[in-house]
PDB file of C-alpha atoms in Angstrom:
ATOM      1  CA  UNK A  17      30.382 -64.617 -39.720  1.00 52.00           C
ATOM      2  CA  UNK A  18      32.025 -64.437 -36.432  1.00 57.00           C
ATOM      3  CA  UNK A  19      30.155 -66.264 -33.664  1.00 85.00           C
ATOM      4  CA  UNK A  20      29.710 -64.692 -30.347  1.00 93.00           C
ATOM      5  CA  UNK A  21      29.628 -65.694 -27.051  1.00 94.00           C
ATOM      6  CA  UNK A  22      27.051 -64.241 -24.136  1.00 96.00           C
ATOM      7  CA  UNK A  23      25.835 -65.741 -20.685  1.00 97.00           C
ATOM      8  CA  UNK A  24      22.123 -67.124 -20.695  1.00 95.00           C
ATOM      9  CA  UNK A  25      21.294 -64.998 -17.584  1.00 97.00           C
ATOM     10  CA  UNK A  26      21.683 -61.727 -15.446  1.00 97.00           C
ATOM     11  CA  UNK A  27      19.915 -60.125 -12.638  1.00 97.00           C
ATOM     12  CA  UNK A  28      20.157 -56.033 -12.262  1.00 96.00           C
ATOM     13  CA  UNK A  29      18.999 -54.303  -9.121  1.00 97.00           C
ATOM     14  CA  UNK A  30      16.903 -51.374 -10.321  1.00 97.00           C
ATOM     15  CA  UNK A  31      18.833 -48.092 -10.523  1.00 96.00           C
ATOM     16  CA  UNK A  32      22.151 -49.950 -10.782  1.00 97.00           C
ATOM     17  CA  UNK A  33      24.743 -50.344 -13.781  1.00 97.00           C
ATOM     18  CA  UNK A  34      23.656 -53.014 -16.344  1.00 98.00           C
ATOM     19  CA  UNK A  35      27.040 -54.655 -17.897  1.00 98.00           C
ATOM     20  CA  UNK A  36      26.585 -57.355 -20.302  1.00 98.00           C
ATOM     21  CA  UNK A  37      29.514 -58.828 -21.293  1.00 98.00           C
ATOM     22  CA  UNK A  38      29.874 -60.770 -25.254  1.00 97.00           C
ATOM     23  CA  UNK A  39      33.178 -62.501 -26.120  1.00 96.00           C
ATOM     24  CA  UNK A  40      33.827 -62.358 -30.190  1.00 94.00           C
ATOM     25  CA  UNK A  41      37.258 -64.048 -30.358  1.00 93.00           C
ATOM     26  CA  UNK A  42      37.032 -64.530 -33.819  1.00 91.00           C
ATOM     27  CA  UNK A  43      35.577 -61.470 -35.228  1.00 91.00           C
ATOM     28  CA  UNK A  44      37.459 -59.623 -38.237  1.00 87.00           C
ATOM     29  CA  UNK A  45      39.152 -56.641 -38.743  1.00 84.00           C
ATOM     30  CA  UNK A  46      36.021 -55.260 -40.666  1.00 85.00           C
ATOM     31  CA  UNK A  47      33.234 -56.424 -38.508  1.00 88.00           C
ATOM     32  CA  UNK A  48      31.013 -54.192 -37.015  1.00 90.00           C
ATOM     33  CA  UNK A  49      29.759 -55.377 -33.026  1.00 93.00           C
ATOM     34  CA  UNK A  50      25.813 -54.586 -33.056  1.00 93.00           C
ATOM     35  CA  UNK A  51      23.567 -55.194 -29.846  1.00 95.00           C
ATOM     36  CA  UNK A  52      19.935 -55.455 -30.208  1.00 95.00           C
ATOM     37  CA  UNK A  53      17.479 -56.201 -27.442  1.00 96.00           C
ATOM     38  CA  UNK A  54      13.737 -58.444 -27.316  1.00 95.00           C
ATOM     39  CA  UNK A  55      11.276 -57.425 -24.592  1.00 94.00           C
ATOM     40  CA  UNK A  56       8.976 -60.181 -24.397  1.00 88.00           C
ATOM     41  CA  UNK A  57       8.094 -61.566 -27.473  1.00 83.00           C
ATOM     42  CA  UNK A  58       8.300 -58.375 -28.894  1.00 92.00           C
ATOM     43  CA  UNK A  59      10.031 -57.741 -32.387  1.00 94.00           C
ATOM     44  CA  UNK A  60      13.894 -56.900 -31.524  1.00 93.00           C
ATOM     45  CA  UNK A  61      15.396 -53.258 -31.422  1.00 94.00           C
ATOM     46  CA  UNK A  62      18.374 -51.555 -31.992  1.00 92.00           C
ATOM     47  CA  UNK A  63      20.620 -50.607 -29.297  1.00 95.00           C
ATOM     48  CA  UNK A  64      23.931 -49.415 -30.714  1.00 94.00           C
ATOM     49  CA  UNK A  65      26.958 -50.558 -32.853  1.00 92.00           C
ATOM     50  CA  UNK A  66      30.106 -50.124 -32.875  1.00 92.00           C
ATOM     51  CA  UNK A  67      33.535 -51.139 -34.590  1.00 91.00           C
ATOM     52  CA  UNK A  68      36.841 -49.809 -32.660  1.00 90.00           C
ATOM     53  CA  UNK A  69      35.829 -46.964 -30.508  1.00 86.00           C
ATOM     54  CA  UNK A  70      33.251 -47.031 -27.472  1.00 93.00           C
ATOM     55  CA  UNK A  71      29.966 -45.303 -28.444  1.00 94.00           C
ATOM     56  CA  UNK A  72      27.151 -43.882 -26.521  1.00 96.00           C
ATOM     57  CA  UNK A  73      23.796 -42.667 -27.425  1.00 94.00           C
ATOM     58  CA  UNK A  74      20.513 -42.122 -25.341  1.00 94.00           C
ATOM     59  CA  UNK A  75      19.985 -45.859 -24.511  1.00 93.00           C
ATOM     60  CA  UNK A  76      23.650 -47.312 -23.502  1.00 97.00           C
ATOM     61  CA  UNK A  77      27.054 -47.529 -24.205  1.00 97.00           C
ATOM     62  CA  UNK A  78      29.393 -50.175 -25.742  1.00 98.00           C
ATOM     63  CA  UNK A  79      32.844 -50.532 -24.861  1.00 97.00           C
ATOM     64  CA  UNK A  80      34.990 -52.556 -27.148  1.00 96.00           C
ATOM     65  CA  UNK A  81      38.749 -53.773 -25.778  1.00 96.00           C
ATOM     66  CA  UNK A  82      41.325 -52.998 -27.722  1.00 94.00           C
ATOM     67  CA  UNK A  83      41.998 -56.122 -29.265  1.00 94.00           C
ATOM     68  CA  UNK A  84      37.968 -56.332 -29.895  1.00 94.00           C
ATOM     69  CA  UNK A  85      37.619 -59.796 -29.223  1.00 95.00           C
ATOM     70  CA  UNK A  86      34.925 -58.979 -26.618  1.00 96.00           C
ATOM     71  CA  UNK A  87      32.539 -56.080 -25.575  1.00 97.00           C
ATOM     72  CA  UNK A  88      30.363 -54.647 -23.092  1.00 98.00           C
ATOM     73  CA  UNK A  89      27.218 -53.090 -23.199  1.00 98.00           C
ATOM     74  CA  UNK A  90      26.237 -50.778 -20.368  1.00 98.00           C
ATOM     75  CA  UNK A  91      23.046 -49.741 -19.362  1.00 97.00           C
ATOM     76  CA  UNK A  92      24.141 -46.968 -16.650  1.00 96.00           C
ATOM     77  CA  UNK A  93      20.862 -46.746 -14.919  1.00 95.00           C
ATOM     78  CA  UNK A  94      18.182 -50.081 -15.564  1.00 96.00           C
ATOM     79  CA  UNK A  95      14.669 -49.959 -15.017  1.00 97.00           C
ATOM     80  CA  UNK A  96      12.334 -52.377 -14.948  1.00 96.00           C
ATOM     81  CA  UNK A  97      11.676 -51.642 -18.216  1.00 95.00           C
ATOM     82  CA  UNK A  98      15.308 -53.068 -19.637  1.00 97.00           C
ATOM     83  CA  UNK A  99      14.108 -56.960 -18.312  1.00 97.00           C
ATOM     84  CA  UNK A 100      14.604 -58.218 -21.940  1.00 97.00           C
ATOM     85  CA  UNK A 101      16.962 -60.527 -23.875  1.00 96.00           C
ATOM     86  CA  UNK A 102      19.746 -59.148 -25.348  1.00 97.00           C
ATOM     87  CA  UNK A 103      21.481 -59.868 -28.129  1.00 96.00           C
ATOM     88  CA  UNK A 104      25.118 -59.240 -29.358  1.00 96.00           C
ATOM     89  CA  UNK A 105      25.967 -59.389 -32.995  1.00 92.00           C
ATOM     90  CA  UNK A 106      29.218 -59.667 -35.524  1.00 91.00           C
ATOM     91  CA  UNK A 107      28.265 -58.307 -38.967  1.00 85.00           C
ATOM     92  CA  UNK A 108      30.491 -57.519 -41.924  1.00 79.00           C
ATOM     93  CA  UNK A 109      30.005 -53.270 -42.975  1.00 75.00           C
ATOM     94  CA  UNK A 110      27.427 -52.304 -45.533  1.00 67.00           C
ATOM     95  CA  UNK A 111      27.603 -52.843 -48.622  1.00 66.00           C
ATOM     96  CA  UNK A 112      30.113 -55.844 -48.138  1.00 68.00           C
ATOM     97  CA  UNK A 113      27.733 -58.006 -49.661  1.00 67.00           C
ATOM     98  CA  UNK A 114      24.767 -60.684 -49.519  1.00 64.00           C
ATOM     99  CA  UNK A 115      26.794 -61.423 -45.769  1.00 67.00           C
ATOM    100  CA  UNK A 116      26.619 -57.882 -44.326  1.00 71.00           C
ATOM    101  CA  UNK A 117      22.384 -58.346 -44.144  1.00 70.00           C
ATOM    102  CA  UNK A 118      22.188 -61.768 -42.798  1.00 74.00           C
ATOM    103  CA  UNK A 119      22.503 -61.230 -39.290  1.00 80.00           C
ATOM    104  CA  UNK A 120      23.181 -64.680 -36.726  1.00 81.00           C
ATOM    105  CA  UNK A 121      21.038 -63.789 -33.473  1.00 86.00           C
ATOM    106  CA  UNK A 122      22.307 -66.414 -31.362  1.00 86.00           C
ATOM    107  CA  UNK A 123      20.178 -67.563 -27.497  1.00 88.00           C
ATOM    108  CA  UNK A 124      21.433 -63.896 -26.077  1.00 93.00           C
ATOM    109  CA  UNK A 125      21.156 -63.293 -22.548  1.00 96.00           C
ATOM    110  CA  UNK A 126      18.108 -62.967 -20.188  1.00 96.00           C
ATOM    111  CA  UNK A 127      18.735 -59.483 -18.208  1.00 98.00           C
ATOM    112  CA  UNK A 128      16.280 -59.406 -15.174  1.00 98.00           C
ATOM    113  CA  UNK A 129      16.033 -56.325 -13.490  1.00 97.00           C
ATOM    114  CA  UNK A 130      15.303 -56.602  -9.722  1.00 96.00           C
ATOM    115  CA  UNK A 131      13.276 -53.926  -8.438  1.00 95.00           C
TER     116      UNK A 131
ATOM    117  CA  UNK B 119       5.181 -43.395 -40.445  1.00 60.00           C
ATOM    118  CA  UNK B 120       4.173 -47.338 -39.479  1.00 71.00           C
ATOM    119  CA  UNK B 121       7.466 -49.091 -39.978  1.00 92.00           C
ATOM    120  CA  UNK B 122       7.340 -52.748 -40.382  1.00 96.00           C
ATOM    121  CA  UNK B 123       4.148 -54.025 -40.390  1.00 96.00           C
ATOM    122  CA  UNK B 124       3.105 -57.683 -40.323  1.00 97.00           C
ATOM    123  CA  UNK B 125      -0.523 -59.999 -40.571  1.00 97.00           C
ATOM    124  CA  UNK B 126      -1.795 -61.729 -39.290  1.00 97.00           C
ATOM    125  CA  UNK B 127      -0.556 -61.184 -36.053  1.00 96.00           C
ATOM    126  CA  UNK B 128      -2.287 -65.035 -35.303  1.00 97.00           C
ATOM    127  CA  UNK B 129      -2.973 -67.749 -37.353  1.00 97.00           C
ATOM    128  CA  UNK B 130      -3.961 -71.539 -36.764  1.00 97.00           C
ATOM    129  CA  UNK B 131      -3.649 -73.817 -39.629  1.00 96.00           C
ATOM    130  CA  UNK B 132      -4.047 -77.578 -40.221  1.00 97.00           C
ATOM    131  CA  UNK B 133      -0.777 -79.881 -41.471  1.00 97.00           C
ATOM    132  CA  UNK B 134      -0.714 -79.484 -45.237  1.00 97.00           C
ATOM    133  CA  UNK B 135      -2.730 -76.175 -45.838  1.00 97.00           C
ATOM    134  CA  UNK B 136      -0.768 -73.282 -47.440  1.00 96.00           C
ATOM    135  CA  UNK B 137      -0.883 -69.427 -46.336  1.00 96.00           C
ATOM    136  CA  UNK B 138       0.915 -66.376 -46.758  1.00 98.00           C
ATOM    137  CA  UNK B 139       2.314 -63.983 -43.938  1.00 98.00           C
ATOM    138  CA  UNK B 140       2.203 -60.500 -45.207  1.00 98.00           C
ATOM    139  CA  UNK B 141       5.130 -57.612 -44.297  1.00 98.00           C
ATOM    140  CA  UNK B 142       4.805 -54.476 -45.902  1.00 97.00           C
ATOM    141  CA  UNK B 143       7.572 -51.308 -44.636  1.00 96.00           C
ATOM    142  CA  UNK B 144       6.478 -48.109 -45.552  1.00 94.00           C
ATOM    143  CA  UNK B 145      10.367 -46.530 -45.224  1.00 91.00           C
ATOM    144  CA  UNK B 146      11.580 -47.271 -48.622  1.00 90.00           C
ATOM    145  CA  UNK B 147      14.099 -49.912 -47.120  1.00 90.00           C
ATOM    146  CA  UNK B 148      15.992 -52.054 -49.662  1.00 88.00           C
ATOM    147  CA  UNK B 149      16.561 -54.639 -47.691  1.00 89.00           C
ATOM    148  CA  UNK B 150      14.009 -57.171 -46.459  1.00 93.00           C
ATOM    149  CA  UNK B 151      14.187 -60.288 -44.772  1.00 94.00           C
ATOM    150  CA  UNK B 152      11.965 -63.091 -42.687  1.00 96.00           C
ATOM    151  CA  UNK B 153      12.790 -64.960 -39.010  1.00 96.00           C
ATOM    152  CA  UNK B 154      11.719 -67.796 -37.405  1.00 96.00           C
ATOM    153  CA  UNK B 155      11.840 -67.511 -33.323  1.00 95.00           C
ATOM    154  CA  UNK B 156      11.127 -70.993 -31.719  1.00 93.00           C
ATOM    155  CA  UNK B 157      10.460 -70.689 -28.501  1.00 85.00           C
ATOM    156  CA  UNK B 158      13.449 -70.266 -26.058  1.00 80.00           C
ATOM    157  CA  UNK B 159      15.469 -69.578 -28.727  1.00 82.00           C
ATOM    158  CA  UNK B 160      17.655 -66.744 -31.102  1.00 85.00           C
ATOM    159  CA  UNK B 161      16.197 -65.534 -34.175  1.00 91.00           C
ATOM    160  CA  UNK B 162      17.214 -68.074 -37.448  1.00 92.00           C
ATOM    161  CA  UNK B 163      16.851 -66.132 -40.914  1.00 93.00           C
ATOM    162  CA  UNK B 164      14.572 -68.048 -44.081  1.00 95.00           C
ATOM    163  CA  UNK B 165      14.887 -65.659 -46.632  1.00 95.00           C
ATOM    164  CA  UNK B 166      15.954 -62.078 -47.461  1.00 93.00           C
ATOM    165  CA  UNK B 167      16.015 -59.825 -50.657  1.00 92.00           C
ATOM    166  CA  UNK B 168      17.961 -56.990 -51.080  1.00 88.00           C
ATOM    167  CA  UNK B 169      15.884 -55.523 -53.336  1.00 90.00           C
ATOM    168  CA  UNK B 170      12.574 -55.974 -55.982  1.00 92.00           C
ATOM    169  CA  UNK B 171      13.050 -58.741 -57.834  1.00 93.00           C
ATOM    170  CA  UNK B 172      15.772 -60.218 -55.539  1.00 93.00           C
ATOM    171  CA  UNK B 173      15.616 -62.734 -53.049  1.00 94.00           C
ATOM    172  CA  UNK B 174      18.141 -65.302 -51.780  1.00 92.00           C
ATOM    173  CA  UNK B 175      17.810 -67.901 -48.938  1.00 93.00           C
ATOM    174  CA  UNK B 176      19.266 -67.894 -45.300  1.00 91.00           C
ATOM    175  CA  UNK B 177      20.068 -69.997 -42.912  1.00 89.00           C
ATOM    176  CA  UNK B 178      16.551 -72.391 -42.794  1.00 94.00           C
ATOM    177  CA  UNK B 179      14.423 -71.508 -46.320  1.00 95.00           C
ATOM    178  CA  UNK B 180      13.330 -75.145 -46.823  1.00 95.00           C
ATOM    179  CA  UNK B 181       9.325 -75.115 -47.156  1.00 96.00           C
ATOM    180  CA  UNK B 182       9.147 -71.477 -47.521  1.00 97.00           C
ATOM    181  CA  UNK B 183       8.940 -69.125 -50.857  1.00 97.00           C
ATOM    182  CA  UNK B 184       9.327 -65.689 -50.951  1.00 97.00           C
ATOM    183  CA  UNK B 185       9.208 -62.933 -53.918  1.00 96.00           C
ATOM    184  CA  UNK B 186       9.557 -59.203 -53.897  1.00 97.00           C
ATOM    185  CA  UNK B 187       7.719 -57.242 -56.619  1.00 96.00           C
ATOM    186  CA  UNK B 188       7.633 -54.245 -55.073  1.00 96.00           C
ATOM    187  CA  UNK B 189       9.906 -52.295 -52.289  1.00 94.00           C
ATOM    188  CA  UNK B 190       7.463 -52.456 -49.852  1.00 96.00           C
ATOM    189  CA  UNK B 191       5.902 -55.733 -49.789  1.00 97.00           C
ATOM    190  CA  UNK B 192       7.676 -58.997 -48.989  1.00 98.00           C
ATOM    191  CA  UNK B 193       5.062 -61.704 -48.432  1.00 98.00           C
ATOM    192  CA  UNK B 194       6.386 -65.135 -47.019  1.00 98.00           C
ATOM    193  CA  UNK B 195       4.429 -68.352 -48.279  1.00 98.00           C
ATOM    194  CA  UNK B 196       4.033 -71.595 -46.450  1.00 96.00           C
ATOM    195  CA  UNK B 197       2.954 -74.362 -49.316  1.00 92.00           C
ATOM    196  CA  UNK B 198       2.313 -77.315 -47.301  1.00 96.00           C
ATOM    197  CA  UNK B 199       2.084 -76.292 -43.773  1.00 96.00           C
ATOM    198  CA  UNK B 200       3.966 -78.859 -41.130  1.00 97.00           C
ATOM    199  CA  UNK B 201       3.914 -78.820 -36.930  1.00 96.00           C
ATOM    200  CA  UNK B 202       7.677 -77.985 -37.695  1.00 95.00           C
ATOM    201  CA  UNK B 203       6.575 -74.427 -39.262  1.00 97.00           C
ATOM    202  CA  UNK B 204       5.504 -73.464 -35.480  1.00 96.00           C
ATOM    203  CA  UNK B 205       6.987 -70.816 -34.557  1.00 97.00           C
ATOM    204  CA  UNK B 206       6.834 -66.569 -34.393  1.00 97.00           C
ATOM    205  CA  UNK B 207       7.767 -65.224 -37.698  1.00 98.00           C
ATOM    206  CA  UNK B 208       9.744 -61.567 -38.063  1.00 97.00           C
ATOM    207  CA  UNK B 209       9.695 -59.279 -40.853  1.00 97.00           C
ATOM    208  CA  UNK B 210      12.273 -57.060 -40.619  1.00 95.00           C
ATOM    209  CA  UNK B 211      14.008 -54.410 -42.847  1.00 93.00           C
ATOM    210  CA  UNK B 212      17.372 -51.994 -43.543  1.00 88.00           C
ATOM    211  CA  UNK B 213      17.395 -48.972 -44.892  1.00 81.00           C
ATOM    212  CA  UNK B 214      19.981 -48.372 -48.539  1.00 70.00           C
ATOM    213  CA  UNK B 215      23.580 -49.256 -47.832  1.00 63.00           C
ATOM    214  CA  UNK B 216      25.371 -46.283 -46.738  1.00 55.00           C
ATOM    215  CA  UNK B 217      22.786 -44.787 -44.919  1.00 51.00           C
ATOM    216  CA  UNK B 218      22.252 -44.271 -41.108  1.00 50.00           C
ATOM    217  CA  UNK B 219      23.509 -47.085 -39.051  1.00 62.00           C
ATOM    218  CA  UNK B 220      22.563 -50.064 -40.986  1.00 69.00           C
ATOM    219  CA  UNK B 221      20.063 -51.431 -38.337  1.00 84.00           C
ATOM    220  CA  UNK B 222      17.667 -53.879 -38.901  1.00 88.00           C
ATOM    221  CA  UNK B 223      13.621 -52.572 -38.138  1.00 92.00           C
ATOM    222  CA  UNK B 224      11.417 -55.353 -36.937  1.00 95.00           C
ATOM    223  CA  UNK B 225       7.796 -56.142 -37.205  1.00 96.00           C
ATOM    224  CA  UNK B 226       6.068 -57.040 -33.670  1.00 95.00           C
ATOM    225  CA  UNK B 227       5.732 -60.768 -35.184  1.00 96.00           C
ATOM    226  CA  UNK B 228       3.159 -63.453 -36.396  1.00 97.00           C
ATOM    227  CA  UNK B 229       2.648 -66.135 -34.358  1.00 97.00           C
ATOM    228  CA  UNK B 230       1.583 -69.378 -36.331  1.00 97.00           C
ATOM    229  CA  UNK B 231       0.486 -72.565 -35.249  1.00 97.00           C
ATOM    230  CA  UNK B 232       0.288 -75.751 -37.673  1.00 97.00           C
ATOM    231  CA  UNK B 233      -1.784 -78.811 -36.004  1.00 96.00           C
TER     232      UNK B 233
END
């Protein structure tokens, strides 16, 4: 699997723009980018996935550069509630085999939002 | 409809006694797999099946067995308990490939402590 790349930390000032920022250099043509996020020690959730195109649904968007070696997620408007770790993933599609369900969840990084 | 559930959500045991940590999903999810979280760090997978009667090992399986007899159930067994084996354990699953968007569905985690 492709290994990813995130910064340990972040502050957020309440109300403001979350951007978190994962570098994938080595990712494959094939390989989906997934985020997932852990509030406290909390099991993790599902944010949103993507593979070429940016996608948005009712908890953030994901931009991916054209030559998807790296992506953003973007929470447009964190609350307090968002202080979590967050977690960007490289997985192979569905159905690719034994690879495409074991998931590498590396440190992630530590958003804090500032109220 | 209660997801991934996990027990205990606690447990103290002495070096050398044997458990097991019970996850059942009540989605009809094919896929099934167990975490370890030490503290401060990313999620590392032990085991995972893809289906009853299939299991295969991850990235850290040594001193842990796992079977899958039914869909639901996929209880994780510590033999011979070590301080190592503390740590928060996740139970997580994925619905059949091809369906929805392939996310993983967490348990909220069972924190075990060997003396």
């Amino acid at each position: 699997d492709a290994k990813t790349t995130q910064p340990p930390s972040m502050d957020c000032a309440e109300g403001r723009a979350a951007n978190l920022p994962c570098n994938h250099s080595t990712i494959s043509g094939n390989e989906y980018v997934y985020w997932y996020r852990q509030i406290h020690s909390q099991g993790p959730q599902y944010i949103i996935h993507g593979l070429k195109n940016n996608e948005t649904n009712e908890m953030a968007s994901l931009i991916i550069t054209e030559d998807r070696k790296s992506s953003t997620l973007i929470l447009p408007h964190a609350t307090l509630r968002d202080t979590a770790v967050y977690y960007c993933i490289v997985r192979p599609p569905r159905g690719s085999g034994a690879g495409s369900y074991q998931l590498t969840f590396g440190k992630g990084t530590k958003l804090s939002v500032i109220p | 409809n209660a997801g991934v559930t996990q027990t205990p959500k606690f447990q103290v045991l002495k070096t050398g006694q044997s458990m097991t940590l019970q996850c059942a999903q009540d989605m009809n999810h094919e896929y099934m797999s167990w975490y370890r979280q030490d503290p401060g760090m990313g999620l590392r997978l032990i085991h995972y099946s893809v289906g009853a009667g299939i299991t295969d090992q991850g990235e850290v399986p040594n001193g842990y067995n796992v079977s899958r007899s039914t869909t639901e159930d996929f209880p994780l067994r510590l033999l011979s308990a070590a301080p190592s084996q503390t740590s928060v354990y996740f139970c997580a699953s994925s619905p059949p490939s091809g369906r929805a968007t392939g996310e993983l569905f967490f348990g909220e985690g069972s924190r075990l402590t060997v003396l």
